[in-house]
Coordinates of N, CA and C and ligand atoms in Angstrom, one line a residue:
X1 N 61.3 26.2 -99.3 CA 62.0 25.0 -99.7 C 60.9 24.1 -100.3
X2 N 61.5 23.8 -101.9 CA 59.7 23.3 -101.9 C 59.9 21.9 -101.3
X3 N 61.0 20.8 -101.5 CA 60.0 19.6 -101.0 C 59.8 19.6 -99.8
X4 N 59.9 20.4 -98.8 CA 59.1 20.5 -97.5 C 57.4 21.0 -97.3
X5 N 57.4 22.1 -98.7 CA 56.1 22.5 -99.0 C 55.3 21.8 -99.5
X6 N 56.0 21.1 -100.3 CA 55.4 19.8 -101.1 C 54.6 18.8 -100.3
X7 N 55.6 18.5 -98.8 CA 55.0 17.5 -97.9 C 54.2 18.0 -97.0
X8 N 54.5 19.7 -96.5 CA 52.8 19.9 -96.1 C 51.5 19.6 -96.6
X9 N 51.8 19.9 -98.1 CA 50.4 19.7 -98.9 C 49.7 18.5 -99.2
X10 N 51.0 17.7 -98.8 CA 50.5 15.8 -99.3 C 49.9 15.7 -98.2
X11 N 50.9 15.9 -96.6 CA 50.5 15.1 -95.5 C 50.4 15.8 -94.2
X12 N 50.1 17.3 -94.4 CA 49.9 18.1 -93.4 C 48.3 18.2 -93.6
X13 N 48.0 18.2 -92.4 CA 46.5 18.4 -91.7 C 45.8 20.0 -90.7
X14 N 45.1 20.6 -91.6 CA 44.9 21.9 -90.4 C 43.9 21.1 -89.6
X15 N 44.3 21.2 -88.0 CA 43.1 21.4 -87.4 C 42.9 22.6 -86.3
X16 N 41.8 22.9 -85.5 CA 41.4 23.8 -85.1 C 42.2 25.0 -84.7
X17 N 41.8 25.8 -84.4 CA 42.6 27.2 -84.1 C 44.1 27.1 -84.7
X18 N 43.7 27.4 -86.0 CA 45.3 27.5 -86.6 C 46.6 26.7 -86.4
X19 N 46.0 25.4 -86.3 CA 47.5 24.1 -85.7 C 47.0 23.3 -87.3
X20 N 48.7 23.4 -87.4 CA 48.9 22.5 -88.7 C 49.7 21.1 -88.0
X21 N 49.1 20.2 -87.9 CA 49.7 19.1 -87.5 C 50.5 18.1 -88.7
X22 N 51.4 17.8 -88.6 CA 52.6 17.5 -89.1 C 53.5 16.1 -88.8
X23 N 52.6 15.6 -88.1 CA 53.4 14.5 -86.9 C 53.4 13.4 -88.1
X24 N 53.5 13.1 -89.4 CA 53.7 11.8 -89.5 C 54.5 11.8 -90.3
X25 N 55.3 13.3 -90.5 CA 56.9 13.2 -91.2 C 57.8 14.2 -89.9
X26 N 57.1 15.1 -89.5 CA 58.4 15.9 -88.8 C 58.5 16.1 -87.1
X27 N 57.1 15.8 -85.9 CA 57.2 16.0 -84.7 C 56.4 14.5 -84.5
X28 N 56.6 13.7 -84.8 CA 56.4 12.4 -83.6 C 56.7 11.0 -85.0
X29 N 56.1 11.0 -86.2 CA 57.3 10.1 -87.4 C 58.1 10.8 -87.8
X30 N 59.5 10.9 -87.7 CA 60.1 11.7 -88.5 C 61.0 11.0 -89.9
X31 N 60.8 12.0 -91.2 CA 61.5 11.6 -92.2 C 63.1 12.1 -92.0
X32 N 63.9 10.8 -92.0 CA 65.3 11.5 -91.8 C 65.7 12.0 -93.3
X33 N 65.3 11.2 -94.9 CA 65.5 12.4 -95.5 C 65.1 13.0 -95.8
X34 N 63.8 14.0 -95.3 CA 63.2 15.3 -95.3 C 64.3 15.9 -94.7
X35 N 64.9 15.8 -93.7 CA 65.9 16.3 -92.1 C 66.9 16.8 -92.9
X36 N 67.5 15.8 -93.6 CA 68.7 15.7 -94.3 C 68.8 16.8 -95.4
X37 N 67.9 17.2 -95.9 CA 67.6 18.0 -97.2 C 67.3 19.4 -96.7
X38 N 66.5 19.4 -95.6 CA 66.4 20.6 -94.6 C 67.9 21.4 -93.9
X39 N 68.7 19.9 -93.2 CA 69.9 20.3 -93.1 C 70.5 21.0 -93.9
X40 N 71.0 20.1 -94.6 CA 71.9 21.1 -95.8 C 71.5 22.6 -96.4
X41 N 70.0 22.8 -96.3 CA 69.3 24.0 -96.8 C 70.1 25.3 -95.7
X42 N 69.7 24.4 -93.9 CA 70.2 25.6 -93.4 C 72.0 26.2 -93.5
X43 N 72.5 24.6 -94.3 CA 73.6 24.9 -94.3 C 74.0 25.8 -95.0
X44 N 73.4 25.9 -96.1 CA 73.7 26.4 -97.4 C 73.2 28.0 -97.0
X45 N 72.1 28.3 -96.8 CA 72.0 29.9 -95.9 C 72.6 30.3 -95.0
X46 N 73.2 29.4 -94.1 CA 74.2 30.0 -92.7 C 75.5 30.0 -92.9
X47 N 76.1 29.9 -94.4 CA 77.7 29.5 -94.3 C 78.6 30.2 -94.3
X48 N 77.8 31.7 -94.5 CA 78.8 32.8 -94.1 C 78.6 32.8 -92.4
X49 N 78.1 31.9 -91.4 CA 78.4 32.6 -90.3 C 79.1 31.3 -89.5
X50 N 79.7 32.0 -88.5 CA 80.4 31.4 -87.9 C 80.4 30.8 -86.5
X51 N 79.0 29.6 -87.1 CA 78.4 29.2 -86.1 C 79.1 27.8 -85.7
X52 N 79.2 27.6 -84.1 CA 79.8 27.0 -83.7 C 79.0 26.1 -82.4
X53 N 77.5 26.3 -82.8 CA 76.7 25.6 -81.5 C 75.4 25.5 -82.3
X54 N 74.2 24.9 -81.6 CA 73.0 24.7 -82.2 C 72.2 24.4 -81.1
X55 N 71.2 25.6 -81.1 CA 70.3 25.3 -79.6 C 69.0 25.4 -80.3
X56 N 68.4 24.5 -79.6 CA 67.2 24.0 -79.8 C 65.9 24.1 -78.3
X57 N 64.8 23.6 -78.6 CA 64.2 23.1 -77.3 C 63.4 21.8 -77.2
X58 N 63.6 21.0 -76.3 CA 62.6 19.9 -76.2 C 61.1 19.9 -76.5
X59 N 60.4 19.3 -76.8 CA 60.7 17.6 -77.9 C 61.3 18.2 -79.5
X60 N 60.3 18.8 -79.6 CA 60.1 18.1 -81.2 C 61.5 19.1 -82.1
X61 N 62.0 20.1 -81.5 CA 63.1 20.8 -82.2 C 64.4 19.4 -82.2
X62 N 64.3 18.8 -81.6 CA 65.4 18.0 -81.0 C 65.9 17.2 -82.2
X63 N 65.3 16.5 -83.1 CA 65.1 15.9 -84.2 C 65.8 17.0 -85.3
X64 N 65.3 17.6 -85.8 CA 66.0 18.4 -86.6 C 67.1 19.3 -86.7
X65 N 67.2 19.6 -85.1 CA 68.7 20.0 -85.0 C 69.5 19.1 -85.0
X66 N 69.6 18.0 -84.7 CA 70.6 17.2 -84.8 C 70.6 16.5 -86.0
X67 N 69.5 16.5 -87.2 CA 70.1 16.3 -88.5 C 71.0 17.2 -89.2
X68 N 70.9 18.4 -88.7 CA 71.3 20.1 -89.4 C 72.4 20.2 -88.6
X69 N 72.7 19.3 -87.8 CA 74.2 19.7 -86.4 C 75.1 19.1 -87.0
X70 N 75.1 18.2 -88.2 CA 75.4 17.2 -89.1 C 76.5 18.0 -90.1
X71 N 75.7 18.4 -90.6 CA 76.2 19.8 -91.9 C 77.2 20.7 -90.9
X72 N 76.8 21.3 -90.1 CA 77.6 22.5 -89.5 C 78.9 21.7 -88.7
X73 N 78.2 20.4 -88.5 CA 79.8 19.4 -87.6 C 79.7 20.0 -85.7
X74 N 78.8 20.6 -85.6 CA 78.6 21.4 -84.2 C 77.8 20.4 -83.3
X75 N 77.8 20.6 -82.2 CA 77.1 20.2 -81.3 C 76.0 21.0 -81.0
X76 N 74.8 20.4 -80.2 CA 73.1 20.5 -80.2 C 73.2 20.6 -79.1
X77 N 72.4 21.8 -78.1 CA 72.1 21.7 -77.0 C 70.8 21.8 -77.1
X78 N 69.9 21.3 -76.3 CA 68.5 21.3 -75.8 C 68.0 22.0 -74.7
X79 N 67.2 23.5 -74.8 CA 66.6 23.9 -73.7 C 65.9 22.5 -73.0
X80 N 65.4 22.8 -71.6 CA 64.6 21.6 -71.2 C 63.6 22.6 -70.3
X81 N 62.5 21.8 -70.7 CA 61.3 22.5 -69.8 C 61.4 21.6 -68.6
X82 N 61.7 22.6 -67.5 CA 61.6 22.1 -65.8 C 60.3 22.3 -65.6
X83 N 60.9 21.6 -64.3 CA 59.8 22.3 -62.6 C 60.5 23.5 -62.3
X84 N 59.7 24.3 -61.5 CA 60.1 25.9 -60.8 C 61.5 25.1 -60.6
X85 N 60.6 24.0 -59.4 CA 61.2 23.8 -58.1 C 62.9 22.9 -58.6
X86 N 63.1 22.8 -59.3 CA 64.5 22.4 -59.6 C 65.4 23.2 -60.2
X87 N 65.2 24.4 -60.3 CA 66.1 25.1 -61.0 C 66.9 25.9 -60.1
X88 N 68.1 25.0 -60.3 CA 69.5 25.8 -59.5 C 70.3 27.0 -60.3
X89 N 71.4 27.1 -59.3 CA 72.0 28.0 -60.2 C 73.0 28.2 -61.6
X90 N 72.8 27.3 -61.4 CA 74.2 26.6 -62.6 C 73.6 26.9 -64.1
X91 N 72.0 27.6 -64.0 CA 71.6 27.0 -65.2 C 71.3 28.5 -65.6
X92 N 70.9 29.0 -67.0 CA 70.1 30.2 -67.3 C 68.8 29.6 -67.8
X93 N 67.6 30.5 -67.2 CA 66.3 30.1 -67.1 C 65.4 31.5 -68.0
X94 N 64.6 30.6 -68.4 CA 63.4 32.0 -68.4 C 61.6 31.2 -68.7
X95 N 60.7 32.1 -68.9 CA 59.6 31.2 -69.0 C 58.8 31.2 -70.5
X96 N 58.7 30.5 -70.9 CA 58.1 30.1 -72.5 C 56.7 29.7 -72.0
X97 N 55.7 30.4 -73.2 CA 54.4 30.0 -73.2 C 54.0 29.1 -74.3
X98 N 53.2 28.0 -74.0 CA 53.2 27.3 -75.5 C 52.2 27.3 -76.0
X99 N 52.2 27.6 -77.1 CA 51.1 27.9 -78.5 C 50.1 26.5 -78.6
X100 N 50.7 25.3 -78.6 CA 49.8 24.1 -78.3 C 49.1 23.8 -76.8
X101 N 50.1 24.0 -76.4 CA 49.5 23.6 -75.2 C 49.2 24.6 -74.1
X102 N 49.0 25.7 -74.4 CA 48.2 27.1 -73.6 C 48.6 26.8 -72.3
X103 N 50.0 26.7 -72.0 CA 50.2 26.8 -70.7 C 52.2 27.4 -70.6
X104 N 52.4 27.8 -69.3 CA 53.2 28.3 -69.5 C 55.1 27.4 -68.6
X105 N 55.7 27.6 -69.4 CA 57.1 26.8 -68.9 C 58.1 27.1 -68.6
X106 N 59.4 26.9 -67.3 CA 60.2 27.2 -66.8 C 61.4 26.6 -68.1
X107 N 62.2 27.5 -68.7 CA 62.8 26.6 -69.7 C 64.6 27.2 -69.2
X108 N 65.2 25.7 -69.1 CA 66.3 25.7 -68.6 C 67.9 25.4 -69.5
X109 N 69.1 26.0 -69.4 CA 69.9 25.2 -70.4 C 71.1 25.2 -69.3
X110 N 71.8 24.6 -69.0 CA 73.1 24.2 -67.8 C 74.2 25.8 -68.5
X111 N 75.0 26.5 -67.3 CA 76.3 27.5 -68.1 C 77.0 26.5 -68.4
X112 N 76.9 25.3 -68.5 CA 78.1 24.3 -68.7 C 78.3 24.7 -70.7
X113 N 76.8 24.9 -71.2 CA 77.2 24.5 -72.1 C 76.9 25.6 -73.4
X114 N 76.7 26.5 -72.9 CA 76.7 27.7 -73.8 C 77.3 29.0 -72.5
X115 N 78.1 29.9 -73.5 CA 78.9 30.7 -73.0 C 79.1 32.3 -74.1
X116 N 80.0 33.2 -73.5 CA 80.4 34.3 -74.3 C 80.7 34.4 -75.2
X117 N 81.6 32.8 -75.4 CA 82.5 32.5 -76.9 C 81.6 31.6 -77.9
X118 N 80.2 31.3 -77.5 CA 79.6 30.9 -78.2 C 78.8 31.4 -79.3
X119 N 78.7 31.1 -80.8 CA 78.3 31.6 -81.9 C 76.7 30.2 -82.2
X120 N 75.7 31.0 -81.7 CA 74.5 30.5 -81.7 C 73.8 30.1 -83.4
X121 N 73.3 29.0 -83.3 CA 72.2 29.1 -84.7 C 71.2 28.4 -83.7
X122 N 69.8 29.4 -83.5 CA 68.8 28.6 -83.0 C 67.8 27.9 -84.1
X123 N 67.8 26.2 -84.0 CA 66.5 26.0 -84.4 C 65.4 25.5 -83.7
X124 N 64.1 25.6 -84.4 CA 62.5 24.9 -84.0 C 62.6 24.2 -85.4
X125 N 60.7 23.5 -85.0 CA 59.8 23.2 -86.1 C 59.0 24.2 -86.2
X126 N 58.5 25.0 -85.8 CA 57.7 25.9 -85.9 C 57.4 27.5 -85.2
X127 N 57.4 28.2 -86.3 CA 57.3 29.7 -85.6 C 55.9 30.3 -85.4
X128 N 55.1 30.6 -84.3 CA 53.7 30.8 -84.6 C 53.9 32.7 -84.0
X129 N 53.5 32.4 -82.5 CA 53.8 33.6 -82.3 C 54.7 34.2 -81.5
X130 N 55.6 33.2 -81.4 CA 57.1 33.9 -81.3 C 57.8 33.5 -79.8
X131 N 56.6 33.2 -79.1 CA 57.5 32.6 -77.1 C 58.4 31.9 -77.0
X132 N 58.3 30.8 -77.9 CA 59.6 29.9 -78.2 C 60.7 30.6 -78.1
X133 N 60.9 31.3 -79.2 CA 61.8 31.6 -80.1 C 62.4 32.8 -78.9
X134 N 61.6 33.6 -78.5 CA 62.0 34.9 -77.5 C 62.5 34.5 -75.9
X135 N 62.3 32.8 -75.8 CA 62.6 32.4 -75.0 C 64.1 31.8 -75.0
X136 N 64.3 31.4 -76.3 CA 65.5 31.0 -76.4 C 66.5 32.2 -77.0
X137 N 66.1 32.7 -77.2 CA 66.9 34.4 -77.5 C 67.3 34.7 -75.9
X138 N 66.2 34.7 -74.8 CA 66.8 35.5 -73.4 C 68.0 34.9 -73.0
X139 N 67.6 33.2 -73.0 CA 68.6 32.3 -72.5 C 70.1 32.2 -73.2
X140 N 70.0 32.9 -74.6 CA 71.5 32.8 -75.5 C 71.7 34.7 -74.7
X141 N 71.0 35.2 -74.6 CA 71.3 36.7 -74.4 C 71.9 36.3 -73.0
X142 N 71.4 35.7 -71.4 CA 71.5 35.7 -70.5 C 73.2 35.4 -70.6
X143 N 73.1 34.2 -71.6 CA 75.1 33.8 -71.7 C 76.0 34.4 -72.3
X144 N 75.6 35.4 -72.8 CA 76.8 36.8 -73.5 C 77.0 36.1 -74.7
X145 N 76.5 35.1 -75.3 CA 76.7 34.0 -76.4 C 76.2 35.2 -77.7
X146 N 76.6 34.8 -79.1 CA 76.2 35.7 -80.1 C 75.2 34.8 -80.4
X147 N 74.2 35.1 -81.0 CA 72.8 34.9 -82.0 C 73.6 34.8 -83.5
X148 N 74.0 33.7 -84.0 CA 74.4 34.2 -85.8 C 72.6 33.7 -86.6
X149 N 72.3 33.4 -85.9 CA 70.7 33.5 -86.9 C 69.8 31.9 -86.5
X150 N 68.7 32.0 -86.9 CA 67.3 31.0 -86.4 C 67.0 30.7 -87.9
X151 N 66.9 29.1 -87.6 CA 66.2 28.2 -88.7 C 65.4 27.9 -88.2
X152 N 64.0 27.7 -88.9 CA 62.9 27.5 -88.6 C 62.6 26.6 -89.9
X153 N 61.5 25.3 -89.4 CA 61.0 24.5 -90.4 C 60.0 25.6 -91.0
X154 N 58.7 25.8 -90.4 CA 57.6 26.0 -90.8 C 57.2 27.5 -90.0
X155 N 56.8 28.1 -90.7 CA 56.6 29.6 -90.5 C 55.1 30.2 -90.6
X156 N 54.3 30.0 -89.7 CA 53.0 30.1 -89.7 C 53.1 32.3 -89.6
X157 N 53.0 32.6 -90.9 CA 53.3 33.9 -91.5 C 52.0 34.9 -91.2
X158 N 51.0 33.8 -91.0 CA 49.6 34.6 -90.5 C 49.9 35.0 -89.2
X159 N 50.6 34.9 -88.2 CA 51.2 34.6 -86.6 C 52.2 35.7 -86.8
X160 N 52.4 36.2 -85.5 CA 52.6 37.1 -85.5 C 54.7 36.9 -85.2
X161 N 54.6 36.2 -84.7 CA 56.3 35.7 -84.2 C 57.4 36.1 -85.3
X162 N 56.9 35.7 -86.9 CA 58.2 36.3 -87.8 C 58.6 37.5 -87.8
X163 N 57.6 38.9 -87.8 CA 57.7 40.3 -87.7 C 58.4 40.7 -86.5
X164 N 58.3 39.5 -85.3 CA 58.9 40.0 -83.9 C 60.2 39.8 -84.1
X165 N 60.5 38.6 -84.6 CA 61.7 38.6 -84.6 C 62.9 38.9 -85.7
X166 N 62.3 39.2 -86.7 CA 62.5 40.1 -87.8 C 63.1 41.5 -87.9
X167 N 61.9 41.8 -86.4 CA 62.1 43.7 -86.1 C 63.5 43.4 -84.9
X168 N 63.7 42.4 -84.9 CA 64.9 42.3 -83.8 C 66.1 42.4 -84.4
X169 N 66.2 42.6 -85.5 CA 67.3 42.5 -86.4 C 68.2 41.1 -86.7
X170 N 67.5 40.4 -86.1 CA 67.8 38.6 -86.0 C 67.5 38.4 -88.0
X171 N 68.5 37.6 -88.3 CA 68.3 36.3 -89.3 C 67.6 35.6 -89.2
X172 N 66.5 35.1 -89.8 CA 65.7 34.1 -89.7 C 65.1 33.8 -91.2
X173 N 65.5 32.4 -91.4 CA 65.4 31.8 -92.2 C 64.6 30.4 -92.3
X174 N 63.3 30.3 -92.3 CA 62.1 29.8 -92.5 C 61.7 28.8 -94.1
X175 N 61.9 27.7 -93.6 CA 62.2 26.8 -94.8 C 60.8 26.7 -95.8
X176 N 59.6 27.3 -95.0 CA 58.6 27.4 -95.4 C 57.7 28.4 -94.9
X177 N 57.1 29.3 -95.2 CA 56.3 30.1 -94.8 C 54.7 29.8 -95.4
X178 N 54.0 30.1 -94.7 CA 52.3 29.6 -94.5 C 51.4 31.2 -94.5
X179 N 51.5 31.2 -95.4 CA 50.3 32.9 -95.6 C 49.0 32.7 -95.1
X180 N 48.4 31.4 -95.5 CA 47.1 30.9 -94.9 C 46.6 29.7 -94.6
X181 N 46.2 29.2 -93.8 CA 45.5 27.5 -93.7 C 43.9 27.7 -93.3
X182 N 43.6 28.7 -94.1 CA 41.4 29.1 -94.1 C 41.0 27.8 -95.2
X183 N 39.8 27.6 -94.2 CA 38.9 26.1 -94.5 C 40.0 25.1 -94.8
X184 N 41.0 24.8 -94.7 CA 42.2 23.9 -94.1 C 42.8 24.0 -95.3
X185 N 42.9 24.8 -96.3 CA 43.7 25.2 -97.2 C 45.0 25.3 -97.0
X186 N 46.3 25.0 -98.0 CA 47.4 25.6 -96.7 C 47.8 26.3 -98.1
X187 N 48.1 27.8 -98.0 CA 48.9 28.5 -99.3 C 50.2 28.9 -98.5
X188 N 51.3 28.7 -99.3 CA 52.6 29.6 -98.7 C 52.9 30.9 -99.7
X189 N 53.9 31.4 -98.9 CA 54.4 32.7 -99.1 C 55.7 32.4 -100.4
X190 N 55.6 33.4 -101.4 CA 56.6 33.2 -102.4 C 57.2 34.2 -102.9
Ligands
5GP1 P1 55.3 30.0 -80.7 O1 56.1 30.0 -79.4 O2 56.0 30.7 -81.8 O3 53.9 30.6 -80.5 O4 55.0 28.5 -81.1 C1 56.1 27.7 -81.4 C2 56.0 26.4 -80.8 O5 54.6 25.9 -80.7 C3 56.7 25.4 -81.6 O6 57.9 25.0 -80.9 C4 55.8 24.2 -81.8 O7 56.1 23.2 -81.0 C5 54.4 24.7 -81.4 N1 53.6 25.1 -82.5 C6 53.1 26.3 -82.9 N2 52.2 26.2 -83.9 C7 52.1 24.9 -84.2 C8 51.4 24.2 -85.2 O8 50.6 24.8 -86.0 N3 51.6 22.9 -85.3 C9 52.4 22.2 -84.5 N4 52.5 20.9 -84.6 N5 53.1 22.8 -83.5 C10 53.0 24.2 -83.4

């Protein structure tokens, strides 16, 4: 999508170990019409399916599914990263490791609100190498719920996560793909 690519290049920053920081349009300032324009993109790729929910995970997915939850008219659920120690039964759990913050998370969503009859579109802001995304796959798999396909902002294509979930025979539709950010360069995929 180019004007997302466009705003990597204006106001995206590589710093260390392959993190493209982003925070002053999409994970801590967000542009709502970047959102808006992104929305409609996934709309416009997902409208053969017959999605009827939109899961996400806390923080920064949270923002963008609910501009894109707009377009589809669906409601946004938010994985939430717990403690062990509060996780009852009511909920499907599994554990995500995070790419920023090299530690690992109990991630929770209530059966209140995803189910058998549910037709899933997961989104993020970013696909690196894939824990997120495989975490929120267990938790849609744990509720008999369908997968109709994953939007992704930003697709760090050097990382290994697109291929994983690619070979899963999943949809995934990546508003941006990132071939390289060497010497803070950022080229995408075309
Ligand atoms: P993965 O689980 O695919 O390795 O990483 C995805 C998660 O890590 C995303 O939800 C995102 O929050 C974070 N992340 C991964 N790579 C980057 C990056 O380059 N920049 C930022 N800002 N977040 C990233």
């Amino acid at each position: 999508m180019q004007l997302l690519e466009e705003r990597i290049l204006m106001d995206g920053n590589v710093i260390g170990e392959g993190v493209l920081k982003v925070d002053s349009f999409l994970n801590h300032q967000m542009d709502m019409t970047l959102f808006q324009e992104m929305g409609k993109e996934w709309k416009r790729l997902f409208t053969d399916r017959p999605i009827n929910k939109i899961l996400t995970i806390e923080a920064s997915g949270i923002g963008i599914a609910c501009v894109a939850a707009q377009y589809f008219d669906v409601p946004v659920v938010f994985a939430k990263k717990a403690q062990s120690i509060n996780i009852e039964g009511d909920v499907y759990s599994t554990k995500i490791e995070s790419f920023t913050h090299k530690r690992t998370y109990d991630v929770i969503v209530s059966k209140k609100f995803i189910g058998p009859e549910d037709h899933v579109l997961i989104i993020d802001d970013f696909l690196a190498n894939g824990c997120a995304l495989e975490g929120l796959i267990e938790i849609v798999e744990q509720s008999g719920a369908t997968i109709e396909g994953i939007g992704i902002a930003i697709e760090k294509g050097f990382q290994r996560g697109g291929k994983i979930i690619r070979d899963k025979g999943i949809r995934l539709e990546s508003l941006a793909i990132i071939d390289s950010m060497e010497n803070g360069k950022v080229t995408f995929r075309k």
